[in-house]
PDB file of C-alpha atoms in Angstrom:
ATOM      1  CA  UNK A   1     171.319  97.370-106.323  1.00  0.00           C
ATOM      2  CA  UNK A   2     171.565  97.269-102.766  1.00  0.00           C
ATOM      3  CA  UNK A   3     169.661  99.412-100.044  1.00  0.00           C
ATOM      4  CA  UNK A   4     172.506 101.795 -99.268  1.00  0.00           C
ATOM      5  CA  UNK A   5     173.004 102.036-102.959  1.00  0.00           C
ATOM      6  CA  UNK A   6     169.921 103.490-104.109  1.00  0.00           C
ATOM      7  CA  UNK A   7     169.731 105.575-100.810  1.00  0.00           C
ATOM      8  CA  UNK A   8     172.565 107.223-101.861  1.00  0.00           C
ATOM      9  CA  UNK A   9     171.881 107.306-105.513  1.00  0.00           C
ATOM     10  CA  UNK A  10     168.919 109.092-104.487  1.00  0.00           C
ATOM     11  CA  UNK A  11     170.442 111.342-101.579  1.00  0.00           C
ATOM     12  CA  UNK A  12     168.199 110.246 -99.005  1.00  0.00           C
ATOM     13  CA  UNK A  13     168.726 108.570 -95.639  1.00  0.00           C
ATOM     14  CA  UNK A  14     168.880 104.705 -95.935  1.00  0.00           C
ATOM     15  CA  UNK A  15     166.405 103.793 -93.270  1.00  0.00           C
ATOM     16  CA  UNK A  16     163.965 106.073 -95.616  1.00  0.00           C
ATOM     17  CA  UNK A  17     164.710 103.294 -98.206  1.00  0.00           C
ATOM     18  CA  UNK A  18     164.798 100.129 -95.987  1.00  0.00           C
ATOM     19  CA  UNK A  19     161.285 101.537 -94.759  1.00  0.00           C
ATOM     20  CA  UNK A  20     160.019 101.476 -98.011  1.00  0.00           C
ATOM     21  CA  UNK A  21     161.207  98.099 -99.110  1.00  0.00           C
ATOM     22  CA  UNK A  22     159.915  96.603 -95.917  1.00  0.00           C
ATOM     23  CA  UNK A  23     156.340  97.670 -95.775  1.00  0.00           C
ATOM     24  CA  UNK A  24     156.203  97.220 -99.765  1.00  0.00           C
ATOM     25  CA  UNK A  25     158.352  93.858 -99.855  1.00  0.00           C
ATOM     26  CA  UNK A  26     157.445  92.251-102.683  1.00  0.00           C
ATOM     27  CA  UNK A  27     153.705  93.164-103.136  1.00  0.00           C
ATOM     28  CA  UNK A  28     152.201  93.635-106.302  1.00  0.00           C
ATOM     29  CA  UNK A  29     152.362  97.677-107.654  1.00  0.00           C
ATOM     30  CA  UNK A  30     150.088  99.259-110.533  1.00  0.00           C
ATOM     31  CA  UNK A  31     150.878 100.515-114.448  1.00  0.00           C
ATOM     32  CA  UNK A  32     150.302 104.334-115.059  1.00  0.00           C
ATOM     33  CA  UNK A  33     147.223 105.248-117.138  1.00  0.00           C
ATOM     34  CA  UNK A  34     148.420 105.266-120.854  1.00  0.00           C
ATOM     35  CA  UNK A  35     150.538 108.534-121.017  1.00  0.00           C
ATOM     36  CA  UNK A  36     147.708 109.375-124.124  1.00  0.00           C
ATOM     37  CA  UNK A  37     145.318 109.444-121.949  1.00  0.00           C
ATOM     38  CA  UNK A  38     146.977 111.822-119.194  1.00  0.00           C
ATOM     39  CA  UNK A  39     145.890 114.845-120.517  1.00  0.00           C
ATOM     40  CA  UNK A  40     142.333 114.100-119.797  1.00  0.00           C
ATOM     41  CA  UNK A  41     142.731 112.426-116.666  1.00  0.00           C
ATOM     42  CA  UNK A  42     144.906 115.218-115.644  1.00  0.00           C
ATOM     43  CA  UNK A  43     142.657 117.579-116.088  1.00  0.00           C
ATOM     44  CA  UNK A  44     139.609 115.511-114.340  1.00  0.00           C
ATOM     45  CA  UNK A  45     141.856 115.893-111.272  1.00  0.00           C
ATOM     46  CA  UNK A  46     141.620 119.631-111.504  1.00  0.00           C
ATOM     47  CA  UNK A  47     145.625 119.748-112.047  1.00  0.00           C
ATOM     48  CA  UNK A  48     146.441 123.513-113.664  1.00  0.00           C
ATOM     49  CA  UNK A  49     148.518 123.384-117.250  1.00  0.00           C
ATOM     50  CA  UNK A  50     151.360 124.599-116.297  1.00  0.00           C
ATOM     51  CA  UNK A  51     151.405 121.408-113.280  1.00  0.00           C
ATOM     52  CA  UNK A  52     149.957 119.176-116.064  1.00  0.00           C
ATOM     53  CA  UNK A  53     152.486 120.047-118.655  1.00  0.00           C
ATOM     54  CA  UNK A  54     155.744 119.454-115.905  1.00  0.00           C
ATOM     55  CA  UNK A  55     153.868 115.891-115.326  1.00  0.00           C
ATOM     56  CA  UNK A  56     153.426 114.793-118.908  1.00  0.00           C
ATOM     57  CA  UNK A  57     157.419 116.047-119.503  1.00  0.00           C
ATOM     58  CA  UNK A  58     158.603 113.785-116.792  1.00  0.00           C
ATOM     59  CA  UNK A  59     156.229 110.795-117.995  1.00  0.00           C
ATOM     60  CA  UNK A  60     158.085 107.550-116.925  1.00  0.00           C
ATOM     61  CA  UNK A  61     157.873 106.146-120.185  1.00  0.00           C
ATOM     62  CA  UNK A  62     160.503 102.850-120.338  1.00  0.00           C
ATOM     63  CA  UNK A  63     163.322 104.780-122.705  1.00  0.00           C
ATOM     64  CA  UNK A  64     162.850 108.301-120.429  1.00  0.00           C
ATOM     65  CA  UNK A  65     166.757 109.162-119.816  1.00  0.00           C
ATOM     66  CA  UNK A  66     165.284 111.328-116.761  1.00  0.00           C
ATOM     67  CA  UNK A  67     164.113 107.523-114.916  1.00  0.00           C
ATOM     68  CA  UNK A  68     167.337 106.153-113.024  1.00  0.00           C
ATOM     69  CA  UNK A  69     167.094 102.525-111.995  1.00  0.00           C
ATOM     70  CA  UNK A  70     166.577 103.979-108.241  1.00  0.00           C
ATOM     71  CA  UNK A  71     163.983 106.381-109.637  1.00  0.00           C
ATOM     72  CA  UNK A  72     162.099 103.494-111.368  1.00  0.00           C
ATOM     73  CA  UNK A  73     162.649 101.149-107.727  1.00  0.00           C
ATOM     74  CA  UNK A  74     161.268 103.773-105.617  1.00  0.00           C
ATOM     75  CA  UNK A  75     158.404 104.467-107.772  1.00  0.00           C
ATOM     76  CA  UNK A  76     157.738 101.093-108.104  1.00  0.00           C
ATOM     77  CA  UNK A  77     157.545  99.645-104.240  1.00  0.00           C
ATOM     78  CA  UNK A  78     155.929 103.263-103.302  1.00  0.00           C
ATOM     79  CA  UNK A  79     153.104 102.265-105.136  1.00  0.00           C
ATOM     80  CA  UNK A  80     153.187  99.165-104.257  1.00  0.00           C
ATOM     81  CA  UNK A  81     153.271 100.350-100.348  1.00  0.00           C
ATOM     82  CA  UNK A  82     150.205 102.395-100.630  1.00  0.00           C
ATOM     83  CA  UNK A  83     148.389  99.596-102.316  1.00  0.00           C
ATOM     84  CA  UNK A  84     149.030  97.499-100.188  1.00  0.00           C
ATOM     85  CA  UNK A  85     147.068  99.585 -97.148  1.00  0.00           C
ATOM     86  CA  UNK A  86     144.244  99.955 -99.255  1.00  0.00           C
ATOM     87  CA  UNK A  87     141.468 101.056 -96.759  1.00  0.00           C
ATOM     88  CA  UNK A  88     143.482 101.922 -94.092  1.00  0.00           C
ATOM     89  CA  UNK A  89     143.272 105.372 -92.968  1.00  0.00           C
ATOM     90  CA  UNK A  90     145.900 106.007 -90.639  1.00  0.00           C
ATOM     91  CA  UNK A  91     148.810 108.841 -91.815  1.00  0.00           C
ATOM     92  CA  UNK A  92     151.092 106.724 -94.273  1.00  0.00           C
ATOM     93  CA  UNK A  93     154.120 108.205 -95.838  1.00  0.00           C
ATOM     94  CA  UNK A  94     154.611 106.899 -99.416  1.00  0.00           C
ATOM     95  CA  UNK A  95     158.363 107.174 -99.171  1.00  0.00           C
ATOM     96  CA  UNK A  96     161.156 109.850 -98.605  1.00  0.00           C
ATOM     97  CA  UNK A  97     161.298 113.014 -99.539  1.00  0.00           C
ATOM     98  CA  UNK A  98     163.296 113.738-102.593  1.00  0.00           C
ATOM     99  CA  UNK A  99     165.503 116.759-104.001  1.00  0.00           C
ATOM    100  CA  UNK A 100     162.760 117.935-106.039  1.00  0.00           C
ATOM    101  CA  UNK A 101     165.172 120.384-107.700  1.00  0.00           C
ATOM    102  CA  UNK A 102     166.867 117.431-110.004  1.00  0.00           C
ATOM    103  CA  UNK A 103     163.779 117.741-112.313  1.00  0.00           C
ATOM    104  CA  UNK A 104     160.454 116.357-113.156  1.00  0.00           C
ATOM    105  CA  UNK A 105     161.047 112.752-112.619  1.00  0.00           C
ATOM    106  CA  UNK A 106     162.190 113.978-108.853  1.00  0.00           C
ATOM    107  CA  UNK A 107     159.558 116.709-108.117  1.00  0.00           C
ATOM    108  CA  UNK A 108     156.425 114.346-109.550  1.00  0.00           C
ATOM    109  CA  UNK A 109     157.466 110.896-108.608  1.00  0.00           C
ATOM    110  CA  UNK A 110     154.711 110.557-106.042  1.00  0.00           C
ATOM    111  CA  UNK A 111     152.164 112.333-107.942  1.00  0.00           C
ATOM    112  CA  UNK A 112     153.049 109.840-111.078  1.00  0.00           C
ATOM    113  CA  UNK A 113     152.319 107.044-108.166  1.00  0.00           C
ATOM    114  CA  UNK A 114     148.722 108.216-107.081  1.00  0.00           C
ATOM    115  CA  UNK A 115     147.897 108.290-111.083  1.00  0.00           C
ATOM    116  CA  UNK A 116     148.640 104.729-110.730  1.00  0.00           C
ATOM    117  CA  UNK A 117     146.788 103.715-107.756  1.00  0.00           C
ATOM    118  CA  UNK A 118     143.493 105.650-109.191  1.00  0.00           C
ATOM    119  CA  UNK A 119     141.960 102.580-110.592  1.00  0.00           C
ATOM    120  CA  UNK A 120     142.761 100.622-107.476  1.00  0.00           C
ATOM    121  CA  UNK A 121     141.145 102.711-105.294  1.00  0.00           C
ATOM    122  CA  UNK A 122     138.423 103.507-107.975  1.00  0.00           C
ATOM    123  CA  UNK A 123     137.389  99.231-107.598  1.00  0.00           C
ATOM    124  CA  UNK A 124     137.576 100.387-103.989  1.00  0.00           C
ATOM    125  CA  UNK A 125     134.757 103.047-103.998  1.00  0.00           C
ATOM    126  CA  UNK A 126     133.050 101.107-106.219  1.00  0.00           C
ATOM    127  CA  UNK A 127     132.866  98.084-104.532  1.00  0.00           C
ATOM    128  CA  UNK A 128     131.419 100.916-101.287  1.00  0.00           C
ATOM    129  CA  UNK A 129     128.906 101.421-104.020  1.00  0.00           C
ATOM    130  CA  UNK A 130     130.828 105.624-103.786  1.00  0.00           C
ATOM    131  CA  UNK A 131     129.122 107.738-106.619  1.00  0.00           C
ATOM    132  CA  UNK A 132     131.472 108.609-109.386  1.00  0.00           C
ATOM    133  CA  UNK A 133     130.516 112.280-108.420  1.00  0.00           C
ATOM    134  CA  UNK A 134     132.021 112.120-104.928  1.00  0.00           C
ATOM    135  CA  UNK A 135     134.811 109.848-106.250  1.00  0.00           C
ATOM    136  CA  UNK A 136     136.312 112.117-108.490  1.00  0.00           C
ATOM    137  CA  UNK A 137     135.707 115.312-106.409  1.00  0.00           C
ATOM    138  CA  UNK A 138     138.011 113.449-103.826  1.00  0.00           C
ATOM    139  CA  UNK A 139     140.700 112.256-106.092  1.00  0.00           C
ATOM    140  CA  UNK A 140     140.614 116.026-107.503  1.00  0.00           C
ATOM    141  CA  UNK A 141     142.649 117.168-104.465  1.00  0.00           C
ATOM    142  CA  UNK A 142     145.652 116.157-106.251  1.00  0.00           C
ATOM    143  CA  UNK A 143     145.268 119.935-108.404  1.00  0.00           C
ATOM    144  CA  UNK A 144     144.264 121.692-105.462  1.00  0.00           C
ATOM    145  CA  UNK A 145     147.552 120.507-103.933  1.00  0.00           C
ATOM    146  CA  UNK A 146     149.668 120.661-106.462  1.00  0.00           C
ATOM    147  CA  UNK A 147     148.584 124.421-107.304  1.00  0.00           C
ATOM    148  CA  UNK A 148     149.444 125.237-103.248  1.00  0.00           C
ATOM    149  CA  UNK A 149     152.703 123.626-103.856  1.00  0.00           C
ATOM    150  CA  UNK A 150     153.452 125.854-106.623  1.00  0.00           C
ATOM    151  CA  UNK A 151     152.159 128.946-104.785  1.00  0.00           C
ATOM    152  CA  UNK A 152     154.562 128.096-101.369  1.00  0.00           C
ATOM    153  CA  UNK A 153     157.649 127.394-104.573  1.00  0.00           C
ATOM    154  CA  UNK A 154     157.737 123.809-103.918  1.00  0.00           C
ATOM    155  CA  UNK A 155     157.714 124.557-100.011  1.00  0.00           C
ATOM    156  CA  UNK A 156     154.291 122.105 -99.558  1.00  0.00           C
ATOM    157  CA  UNK A 157     155.091 119.044-101.145  1.00  0.00           C
ATOM    158  CA  UNK A 158     156.906 117.099 -98.162  1.00  0.00           C
ATOM    159  CA  UNK A 159     153.436 117.216 -96.466  1.00  0.00           C
ATOM    160  CA  UNK A 160     151.087 117.108 -99.347  1.00  0.00           C
ATOM    161  CA  UNK A 161     153.036 113.594-100.656  1.00  0.00           C
ATOM    162  CA  UNK A 162     151.545 111.879 -97.347  1.00  0.00           C
ATOM    163  CA  UNK A 163     148.453 113.572 -97.256  1.00  0.00           C
ATOM    164  CA  UNK A 164     147.251 112.321-100.833  1.00  0.00           C
ATOM    165  CA  UNK A 165     147.742 108.520 -99.706  1.00  0.00           C
ATOM    166  CA  UNK A 166     144.728 109.290 -97.651  1.00  0.00           C
ATOM    167  CA  UNK A 167     142.601 109.431-100.844  1.00  0.00           C
ATOM    168  CA  UNK A 168     144.279 106.916-103.146  1.00  0.00           C
ATOM    169  CA  UNK A 169     143.326 104.270-100.654  1.00  0.00           C
ATOM    170  CA  UNK A 170     140.044 105.312 -99.698  1.00  0.00           C
ATOM    171  CA  UNK A 171     140.412 106.827 -96.520  1.00  0.00           C
ATOM    172  CA  UNK A 172     138.699 110.374 -97.370  1.00  0.00           C
ATOM    173  CA  UNK A 173     135.753 111.786 -98.909  1.00  0.00           C
ATOM    174  CA  UNK A 174     134.997 115.259-100.060  1.00  0.00           C
ATOM    175  CA  UNK A 175     131.347 115.980 -99.542  1.00  0.00           C
ATOM    176  CA  UNK A 176     130.381 119.492-100.352  1.00  0.00           C
ATOM    177  CA  UNK A 177     132.449 121.810 -98.207  1.00  0.00           C
ATOM    178  CA  UNK A 178     134.451 119.536 -96.211  1.00  0.00           C
ATOM    179  CA  UNK A 179     136.619 116.827 -96.378  1.00  0.00           C
ATOM    180  CA  UNK A 180     135.463 113.282 -93.805  1.00  0.00           C
ATOM    181  CA  UNK A 181     138.550 111.070 -92.839  1.00  0.00           C
ATOM    182  CA  UNK A 182     137.457 107.860 -91.564  1.00  0.00           C
ATOM    183  CA  UNK A 183     138.910 106.821 -88.324  1.00  0.00           C
ATOM    184  CA  UNK A 184     138.462 104.590 -85.232  1.00  0.00           C
ATOM    185  CA  UNK A 185     134.940 105.453 -84.176  1.00  0.00           C
ATOM    186  CA  UNK A 186     135.140 109.003 -85.190  1.00  0.00           C
ATOM    187  CA  UNK A 187     135.081 111.191 -88.753  1.00  0.00           C
ATOM    188  CA  UNK A 188     137.725 113.465 -89.029  1.00  0.00           C
ATOM    189  CA  UNK A 189     137.327 116.847 -90.493  1.00  0.00           C
ATOM    190  CA  UNK A 190     139.395 118.794 -92.763  1.00  0.00           C
ATOM    191  CA  UNK A 191     138.713 122.381 -94.394  1.00  0.00           C
ATOM    192  CA  UNK A 192     139.847 122.508 -97.317  1.00  0.00           C
ATOM    193  CA  UNK A 193     140.787 125.778 -99.460  1.00  0.00           C
ATOM    194  CA  UNK A 194     137.713 125.878-101.189  1.00  0.00           C
ATOM    195  CA  UNK A 195     135.896 128.657-100.341  1.00  0.00           C
ATOM    196  CA  UNK A 196     133.624 130.264 -97.528  1.00  0.00           C
ATOM    197  CA  UNK A 197     133.521 128.360 -94.525  1.00  0.00           C
ATOM    198  CA  UNK A 198     130.188 129.219 -94.015  1.00  0.00           C
ATOM    199  CA  UNK A 199     127.611 127.455 -91.255  1.00  0.00           C
ATOM    200  CA  UNK A 200     125.163 126.335 -93.965  1.00  0.00           C
ATOM    201  CA  UNK A 201     127.771 125.063 -96.076  1.00  0.00           C
ATOM    202  CA  UNK A 202     129.531 123.099 -93.325  1.00  0.00           C
ATOM    203  CA  UNK A 203     126.068 122.126 -92.009  1.00  0.00           C
ATOM    204  CA  UNK A 204     125.389 120.602 -95.168  1.00  0.00           C
ATOM    205  CA  UNK A 205     128.714 118.230 -95.649  1.00  0.00           C
ATOM    206  CA  UNK A 206     127.715 117.052 -91.644  1.00  0.00           C
ATOM    207  CA  UNK A 207     124.810 116.482 -93.420  1.00  0.00           C
ATOM    208  CA  UNK A 208     125.779 114.618 -96.385  1.00  0.00           C
ATOM    209  CA  UNK A 209     128.591 112.548 -94.108  1.00  0.00           C
ATOM    210  CA  UNK A 210     125.920 111.535 -91.732  1.00  0.00           C
ATOM    211  CA  UNK A 211     123.796 109.842 -94.647  1.00  0.00           C
ATOM    212  CA  UNK A 212     126.906 108.604 -96.459  1.00  0.00           C
ATOM    213  CA  UNK A 213     128.818 106.432 -94.047  1.00  0.00           C
ATOM    214  CA  UNK A 214     125.972 103.957 -93.029  1.00  0.00           C
ATOM    215  CA  UNK A 215     125.180 103.569 -95.948  1.00  0.00           C
ATOM    216  CA  UNK A 216     128.618 102.770 -97.838  1.00  0.00           C
ATOM    217  CA  UNK A 217     130.516 101.597 -94.706  1.00  0.00           C
ATOM    218  CA  UNK A 218     127.778 100.081 -92.656  1.00  0.00           C
ATOM    219  CA  UNK A 219     130.378  97.665 -91.247  1.00  0.00           C
ATOM    220  CA  UNK A 220     131.957 100.665 -89.597  1.00  0.00           C
ATOM    221  CA  UNK A 221     130.505 102.928 -86.830  1.00  0.00           C
ATOM    222  CA  UNK A 222     131.214 106.825 -86.299  1.00  0.00           C
ATOM    223  CA  UNK A 223     129.924 108.601 -82.623  1.00  0.00           C
ATOM    224  CA  UNK A 224     131.329 111.702 -83.560  1.00  0.00           C
ATOM    225  CA  UNK A 225     133.093 114.265 -85.588  1.00  0.00           C
ATOM    226  CA  UNK A 226     135.989 115.549 -84.624  1.00  0.00           C
ATOM    227  CA  UNK A 227     139.036 118.048 -85.814  1.00  0.00           C
ATOM    228  CA  UNK A 228     142.467 118.527 -84.872  1.00  0.00           C
ATOM    229  CA  UNK A 229     143.642 122.407 -85.940  1.00  0.00           C
ATOM    230  CA  UNK A 230     144.898 125.814 -85.323  1.00  0.00           C
ATOM    231  CA  UNK A 231     141.554 126.550 -86.149  1.00  0.00           C
ATOM    232  CA  UNK A 232     140.037 125.228 -82.974  1.00  0.00           C
ATOM    233  CA  UNK A 233     142.464 127.284 -81.392  1.00  0.00           C
ATOM    234  CA  UNK A 234     140.563 129.654 -78.913  1.00  0.00           C
ATOM    235  CA  UNK A 235     142.433 132.101 -78.739  1.00  0.00           C
ATOM    236  CA  UNK A 236     141.300 133.363 -82.253  1.00  0.00           C
ATOM    237  CA  UNK A 237     138.030 134.812 -80.341  1.00  0.00           C
ATOM    238  CA  UNK A 238     140.971 137.171 -79.136  1.00  0.00           C
ATOM    239  CA  UNK A 239     141.199 138.715 -82.266  1.00  0.00           C
ATOM    240  CA  UNK A 240     137.680 137.515 -84.368  1.00  0.00           C
ATOM    241  CA  UNK A 241     134.243 138.770 -84.265  1.00  0.00           C
ATOM    242  CA  UNK A 242     131.532 136.029 -82.613  1.00  0.00           C
ATOM    243  CA  UNK A 243     129.978 135.809 -85.742  1.00  0.00           C
ATOM    244  CA  UNK A 244     133.455 134.805 -87.467  1.00  0.00           C
ATOM    245  CA  UNK A 245     132.898 131.981 -89.870  1.00  0.00           C
ATOM    246  CA  UNK A 246     136.021 130.350 -88.178  1.00  0.00           C
ATOM    247  CA  UNK A 247     134.759 131.297 -84.318  1.00  0.00           C
ATOM    248  CA  UNK A 248     131.441 129.132 -85.805  1.00  0.00           C
ATOM    249  CA  UNK A 249     132.935 126.489 -86.667  1.00  0.00           C
ATOM    250  CA  UNK A 250     134.638 126.613 -83.261  1.00  0.00           C
ATOM    251  CA  UNK A 251     131.668 126.433 -81.888  1.00  0.00           C
ATOM    252  CA  UNK A 252     130.325 123.297 -82.749  1.00  0.00           C
ATOM    253  CA  UNK A 253     133.136 121.522 -80.653  1.00  0.00           C
ATOM    254  CA  UNK A 254     134.077 120.371 -77.526  1.00  0.00           C
ATOM    255  CA  UNK A 255     137.820 120.651 -76.837  1.00  0.00           C
ATOM    256  CA  UNK A 256     139.913 118.079 -75.597  1.00  0.00           C
ATOM    257  CA  UNK A 257     142.594 119.109 -72.744  1.00  0.00           C
ATOM    258  CA  UNK A 258     145.834 120.838 -74.780  1.00  0.00           C
ATOM    259  CA  UNK A 259     148.351 118.773 -75.234  1.00  0.00           C
ATOM    260  CA  UNK A 260     151.720 119.363 -77.256  1.00  0.00           C
ATOM    261  CA  UNK A 261     151.337 117.892 -80.266  1.00  0.00           C
ATOM    262  CA  UNK A 262     154.366 115.699 -81.166  1.00  0.00           C
ATOM    263  CA  UNK A 263     156.528 116.615 -84.721  1.00  0.00           C
ATOM    264  CA  UNK A 264     153.567 119.704 -85.018  1.00  0.00           C
ATOM    265  CA  UNK A 265     154.502 123.193 -85.317  1.00  0.00           C
ATOM    266  CA  UNK A 266     151.051 124.915 -85.267  1.00  0.00           C
ATOM    267  CA  UNK A 267     152.730 128.276 -85.639  1.00  0.00           C
ATOM    268  CA  UNK A 268     154.346 126.795 -88.956  1.00  0.00           C
ATOM    269  CA  UNK A 269     150.588 125.316 -90.058  1.00  0.00           C
ATOM    270  CA  UNK A 270     149.158 128.548 -89.401  1.00  0.00           C
ATOM    271  CA  UNK A 271     151.740 129.723 -91.835  1.00  0.00           C
ATOM    272  CA  UNK A 272     151.513 127.542 -94.517  1.00  0.00           C
ATOM    273  CA  UNK A 273     147.529 127.308 -94.264  1.00  0.00           C
ATOM    274  CA  UNK A 274     146.511 131.115 -94.349  1.00  0.00           C
ATOM    275  CA  UNK A 275     149.407 132.226 -96.031  1.00  0.00           C
ATOM    276  CA  UNK A 276     150.742 129.810 -97.667  1.00  0.00           C
ATOM    277  CA  UNK A 277     154.830 130.187 -96.967  1.00  0.00           C
ATOM    278  CA  UNK A 278     156.910 128.804 -94.376  1.00  0.00           C
ATOM    279  CA  UNK A 279     159.469 131.726 -95.108  1.00  0.00           C
ATOM    280  CA  UNK A 280     158.117 135.198 -95.975  1.00  0.00           C
ATOM    281  CA  UNK A 281     158.976 137.027 -92.829  1.00  0.00           C
ATOM    282  CA  UNK A 282     156.530 138.068 -90.325  1.00  0.00           C
ATOM    283  CA  UNK A 283     157.004 141.660 -90.771  1.00  0.00           C
ATOM    284  CA  UNK A 284     156.487 141.183 -94.340  1.00  0.00           C
ATOM    285  CA  UNK A 285     152.954 138.986 -94.130  1.00  0.00           C
ATOM    286  CA  UNK A 286     150.011 140.530 -95.666  1.00  0.00           C
ATOM    287  CA  UNK A 287     147.442 142.292 -93.585  1.00  0.00           C
ATOM    288  CA  UNK A 288     144.650 142.352 -95.862  1.00  0.00           C
ATOM    289  CA  UNK A 289     141.806 140.141 -93.415  1.00  0.00           C
ATOM    290  CA  UNK A 290     140.748 139.950 -89.915  1.00  0.00           C
ATOM    291  CA  UNK A 291     142.355 136.586 -89.912  1.00  0.00           C
ATOM    292  CA  UNK A 292     145.484 137.818 -91.710  1.00  0.00           C
ATOM    293  CA  UNK A 293     146.114 140.458 -88.916  1.00  0.00           C
ATOM    294  CA  UNK A 294     145.277 137.953 -86.038  1.00  0.00           C
ATOM    295  CA  UNK A 295     147.847 135.654 -86.678  1.00  0.00           C
ATOM    296  CA  UNK A 296     150.394 138.057 -87.307  1.00  0.00           C
ATOM    297  CA  UNK A 297     149.901 140.767 -84.560  1.00  0.00           C
ATOM    298  CA  UNK A 298     149.613 137.372 -82.073  1.00  0.00           C
ATOM    299  CA  UNK A 299     153.009 135.858 -83.587  1.00  0.00           C
ATOM    300  CA  UNK A 300     154.795 139.718 -83.220  1.00  0.00           C
ATOM    301  CA  UNK A 301     153.702 139.886 -79.688  1.00  0.00           C
ATOM    302  CA  UNK A 302     155.603 136.867 -79.256  1.00  0.00           C
ATOM    303  CA  UNK A 303     153.116 134.516 -78.502  1.00  0.00           C
ATOM    304  CA  UNK A 304     151.924 130.947 -79.984  1.00  0.00           C
ATOM    305  CA  UNK A 305     149.493 129.565 -81.862  1.00  0.00           C
ATOM    306  CA  UNK A 306     147.680 125.558 -80.748  1.00  0.00           C
ATOM    307  CA  UNK A 307     146.883 122.576 -82.620  1.00  0.00           C
ATOM    308  CA  UNK A 308     143.691 122.003 -80.644  1.00  0.00           C
ATOM    309  CA  UNK A 309     141.329 118.967 -80.909  1.00  0.00           C
ATOM    310  CA  UNK A 310     138.014 118.794 -80.349  1.00  0.00           C
ATOM    311  CA  UNK A 311     134.669 116.782 -81.085  1.00  0.00           C
ATOM    312  CA  UNK A 312     130.979 116.181 -81.241  1.00  0.00           C
ATOM    313  CA  UNK A 313     128.300 114.280 -81.972  1.00  0.00           C
ATOM    314  CA  UNK A 314     127.578 112.891 -85.175  1.00  0.00           C
TER     315      UNK A 314
END
């Protein structure tokens, strides 16, 4: 099949298929784990039973009628694309967004790619002396994101499929309450859905990172922690008390001058992270917490949230 034929059969733009072909080239892919080992592996990756059942139902067995030649090509080449950037830490879409309503093979193609890359990235972790506990805690973000995507009625995955390539290349590590993202001179901070953002938990995670990166990536120099998020929008202080966890998290950072982010709508991202919904009308969103009320009242007043970047010294 040529690239145009693959694109037509996948129902995606030919430019997206050409990008996969260009970045993957003839580089090596990686095999999936044995299907018999998959249930225990999915459990270790914190994948919920309902998501695990779907993944197993769509498993790319050699004789599976679910897996057309174009799907098998995309799976093989998306694995090769991500593997070729092992050790990288930039944002990396593994392939085009697929029409996921067409079944489990389409819905979970990039999950299978993630599973195929586990041995590859675990070897990278071992080469850098990363402890098993950190490795598996980091990689178990797969289960968390699948559960969120299910709660979002499948609205969340197009972002998550790119997000998870950070984990699959050794670009990100979960150390306590925060996830820490390798970068150019700065460790990027991400806040997973993992309980209260207490000052003590944040400090402990930062202290863990201060020890982790010099030990396991001694050739990389980091001067600052940084973060880009709606969480750093100072407008939140109009609504939240000074002793709230979010405001106390904000106060750690020196904000950079505001610039409208390219291709990112902060209002959409707030809905994604706070309400886990992109389609619920504002007037129907819950108002159970002070943060809920802040988000809703701000949007109902015709105002907008901002994606802000900040940093502080390590």
